[in-house]
Amino acid sequence: MGGVPDMRRRSPEPPAGPPRIQFKPGMAGDLLRELAPLLAEEGIDVHNLDTLQQALNRAMERHNMALFTPVGHARDLAAATLRLAAEAIAGGDTRLAAAILDQAQPESPDGAAATVSGCIGVALGLLDQWLSGHGAGAPAGLAKLTRLPAGHGTGKRAATDILTLAGKGRAFSAIDALIARQGGQHVLYGSALALAAALQAWSRHAGTPVPDLARSTIR
């Protein structure tokens, strides 16, 4: 069973490494040449670096918003993944939780699988609502009641940051910074860990089993 992934660790998780970037000489120039006519139609001159950078920043913001805000069936898949993972974490089965989260794909062109970005976005959006006091039905002061489980775990550093940000309603808006600092997998695991911790606190406060809460609140 040594090769089976497990969220729980025997030692603190190491610092996240730098993002892995594959550099292909000439790729950026080729892409800009292809995009130049399209950008020109929008009044953007690729030779004006300031204007181009502003346009790219706006495009990236829209792209990220779409990635991390799934709708329809894509959101249903992300919510189902998070429900199952949160229930497994709350039940102490971190191997099952890791197996569930690892089913999320970087991309799902056919819409058949939950995506990593979709799961992260849904989880952080819910945590912002619940912990900042704007979530319908969430107990008042839930942020102060929420505690991460003892011991070490993959994503625990990210979960700590997420809980702090979500208490201010700022976890979703900090997605880019979280991923840059912690890495995508750690933020995925940390999102699920934080979500499970919040559900457990809510469960203790309301006297409602975690699976029932998960089904009624993670949508």
PDB file of N, CA, C and O in Angstrom, residues 2 23 39 54 59 63 71 73 76 87 96 132 137 153 156 165 167-168 178 189 191 219:
ATOM      1  N   GLY A   2       2.172   1.109  -0.055  1.00  0.00           N
ATOM      2  CA  GLY A   2       3.047   2.266   0.035  1.00  0.00           C
ATOM      3  C   GLY A   2       2.847   3.256  -1.087  1.00  0.00           C
ATOM      4  O   GLY A   2       3.132   4.432  -0.936  1.00  0.00           O
ATOM      5  N   PHE A  23      10.153  26.109 -21.288  1.00  0.00           N
ATOM      6  CA  PHE A  23      10.457  27.208 -22.197  1.00  0.00           C
ATOM      7  C   PHE A  23      10.762  26.657 -23.577  1.00  0.00           C
ATOM      8  O   PHE A  23      11.594  25.783 -23.743  1.00  0.00           O
ATOM      9  N   LEU A  39      -5.931  40.905 -32.241  1.00  0.00           N
ATOM     10  CA  LEU A  39      -5.792  41.996 -31.286  1.00  0.00           C
ATOM     11  C   LEU A  39      -6.000  43.340 -31.961  1.00  0.00           C
ATOM     12  O   LEU A  39      -6.563  44.271 -31.369  1.00  0.00           O
ATOM     13  N   GLN A  54      -1.768  45.392 -20.519  1.00  0.00           N
ATOM     14  CA  GLN A  54      -3.059  45.652 -19.904  1.00  0.00           C
ATOM     15  C   GLN A  54      -4.134  44.734 -20.490  1.00  0.00           C
ATOM     16  O   GLN A  54      -4.974  44.193 -19.766  1.00  0.00           O
ATOM     17  N   ALA A  59      -7.482  39.839 -20.051  1.00  0.00           N
ATOM     18  CA  ALA A  59      -7.840  38.529 -20.612  1.00  0.00           C
ATOM     19  C   ALA A  59      -7.571  37.414 -19.611  1.00  0.00           C
ATOM     20  O   ALA A  59      -8.358  36.467 -19.482  1.00  0.00           O
ATOM     21  N   HIS A  63     -10.134  34.772 -18.035  1.00  0.00           N
ATOM     22  CA  HIS A  63      -9.856  33.341 -18.208  1.00  0.00           C
ATOM     23  C   HIS A  63      -9.884  32.620 -16.864  1.00  0.00           C
ATOM     24  O   HIS A  63     -10.505  31.555 -16.732  1.00  0.00           O
ATOM     25  N   VAL A  71     -19.970  26.196 -13.992  1.00  0.00           N
ATOM     26  CA  VAL A  71     -21.429  26.326 -13.967  1.00  0.00           C
ATOM     27  C   VAL A  71     -22.062  25.039 -14.502  1.00  0.00           C
ATOM     28  O   VAL A  71     -21.402  24.234 -15.152  1.00  0.00           O
ATOM     29  N   HIS A  73     -23.318  21.512 -15.285  1.00  0.00           N
ATOM     30  CA  HIS A  73     -22.819  20.160 -15.013  1.00  0.00           C
ATOM     31  C   HIS A  73     -21.403  20.188 -14.445  1.00  0.00           C
ATOM     32  O   HIS A  73     -21.069  19.378 -13.564  1.00  0.00           O
ATOM     33  N   ASP A  76     -21.662  20.793 -10.823  1.00  0.00           N
ATOM     34  CA  ASP A  76     -22.186  19.598 -10.154  1.00  0.00           C
ATOM     35  C   ASP A  76     -21.074  18.581  -9.910  1.00  0.00           C
ATOM     36  O   ASP A  76     -20.999  17.972  -8.828  1.00  0.00           O
ATOM     37  N   GLU A  87     -16.359  14.381   3.262  1.00  0.00           N
ATOM     38  CA  GLU A  87     -16.884  13.319   4.112  1.00  0.00           C
ATOM     39  C   GLU A  87     -15.778  12.337   4.490  1.00  0.00           C
ATOM     40  O   GLU A  87     -15.709  11.875   5.641  1.00  0.00           O
ATOM     41  N   LEU A  96      -8.748   7.647   1.154  1.00  0.00           N
ATOM     42  CA  LEU A  96      -9.908   7.748   0.279  1.00  0.00           C
ATOM     43  C   LEU A  96     -10.064   9.194  -0.216  1.00  0.00           C
ATOM     44  O   LEU A  96     -10.337   9.426  -1.397  1.00  0.00           O
ATOM     45  N   SER A 132     -17.013  34.210   6.390  1.00  0.00           N
ATOM     46  CA  SER A 132     -17.071  35.666   6.509  1.00  0.00           C
ATOM     47  C   SER A 132     -18.409  36.140   7.058  1.00  0.00           C
ATOM     48  O   SER A 132     -18.617  37.337   7.258  1.00  0.00           O
ATOM     49  N   GLY A 137     -27.474  30.302   6.321  1.00  0.00           N
ATOM     50  CA  GLY A 137     -27.560  29.092   7.128  1.00  0.00           C
ATOM     51  C   GLY A 137     -26.319  28.748   7.913  1.00  0.00           C
ATOM     52  O   GLY A 137     -26.368  27.931   8.851  1.00  0.00           O
ATOM     53  N   GLY A 153      -0.289  16.969   7.176  1.00  0.00           N
ATOM     54  CA  GLY A 153      -1.055  16.549   6.010  1.00  0.00           C
ATOM     55  C   GLY A 153      -0.693  17.362   4.792  1.00  0.00           C
ATOM     56  O   GLY A 153      -0.351  18.549   4.906  1.00  0.00           O
ATOM     57  N   LYS A 156      -1.878  21.146   4.232  1.00  0.00           N
ATOM     58  CA  LYS A 156      -2.260  21.796   5.492  1.00  0.00           C
ATOM     59  C   LYS A 156      -1.801  23.251   5.538  1.00  0.00           C
ATOM     60  O   LYS A 156      -2.496  24.113   6.067  1.00  0.00           O
ATOM     61  N   LEU A 165      -7.840  33.669   4.993  1.00  0.00           N
ATOM     62  CA  LEU A 165      -8.393  34.521   3.938  1.00  0.00           C
ATOM     63  C   LEU A 165      -9.915  34.432   3.888  1.00  0.00           C
ATOM     64  O   LEU A 165     -10.607  35.442   3.719  1.00  0.00           O
ATOM     65  N   GLY A 167     -11.994  33.870   6.238  1.00  0.00           N
ATOM     66  CA  GLY A 167     -12.602  34.603   7.336  1.00  0.00           C
ATOM     67  C   GLY A 167     -12.825  36.065   6.987  1.00  0.00           C
ATOM     68  O   GLY A 167     -13.676  36.739   7.581  1.00  0.00           O
ATOM     69  N   LYS A 168     -12.075  36.551   5.991  1.00  0.00           N
ATOM     70  CA  LYS A 168     -12.229  37.933   5.517  1.00  0.00           C
ATOM     71  C   LYS A 168     -12.972  37.988   4.181  1.00  0.00           C
ATOM     72  O   LYS A 168     -13.085  39.058   3.577  1.00  0.00           O
ATOM     73  N   LEU A 178      -2.352  32.052  -3.989  1.00  0.00           N
ATOM     74  CA  LEU A 178      -2.275  30.773  -3.266  1.00  0.00           C
ATOM     75  C   LEU A 178      -1.578  29.715  -4.103  1.00  0.00           C
ATOM     76  O   LEU A 178      -0.705  28.984  -3.619  1.00  0.00           O
ATOM     77  N   TYR A 189      -5.858  20.078  -2.228  1.00  0.00           N
ATOM     78  CA  TYR A 189      -5.974  19.335  -0.978  1.00  0.00           C
ATOM     79  C   TYR A 189      -6.330  20.274   0.174  1.00  0.00           C
ATOM     80  O   TYR A 189      -7.162  19.953   1.039  1.00  0.00           O
ATOM     81  N   SER A 191      -7.928  23.124   0.068  1.00  0.00           N
ATOM     82  CA  SER A 191      -9.317  23.572  -0.057  1.00  0.00           C
ATOM     83  C   SER A 191     -10.267  22.535   0.532  1.00  0.00           C
ATOM     84  O   SER A 191     -11.203  22.875   1.270  1.00  0.00           O
ATOM     85  N   ARG A 219     -22.909  22.754  -3.069  1.00  0.00           N
ATOM     86  CA  ARG A 219     -23.658  22.678  -4.336  1.00  0.00           C
ATOM     87  C   ARG A 219     -23.043  23.629  -5.348  1.00  0.00           C
ATOM     88  O   ARG A 219     -22.379  24.554  -5.017  1.00  0.00           O
TER      89      ARG A 219
END
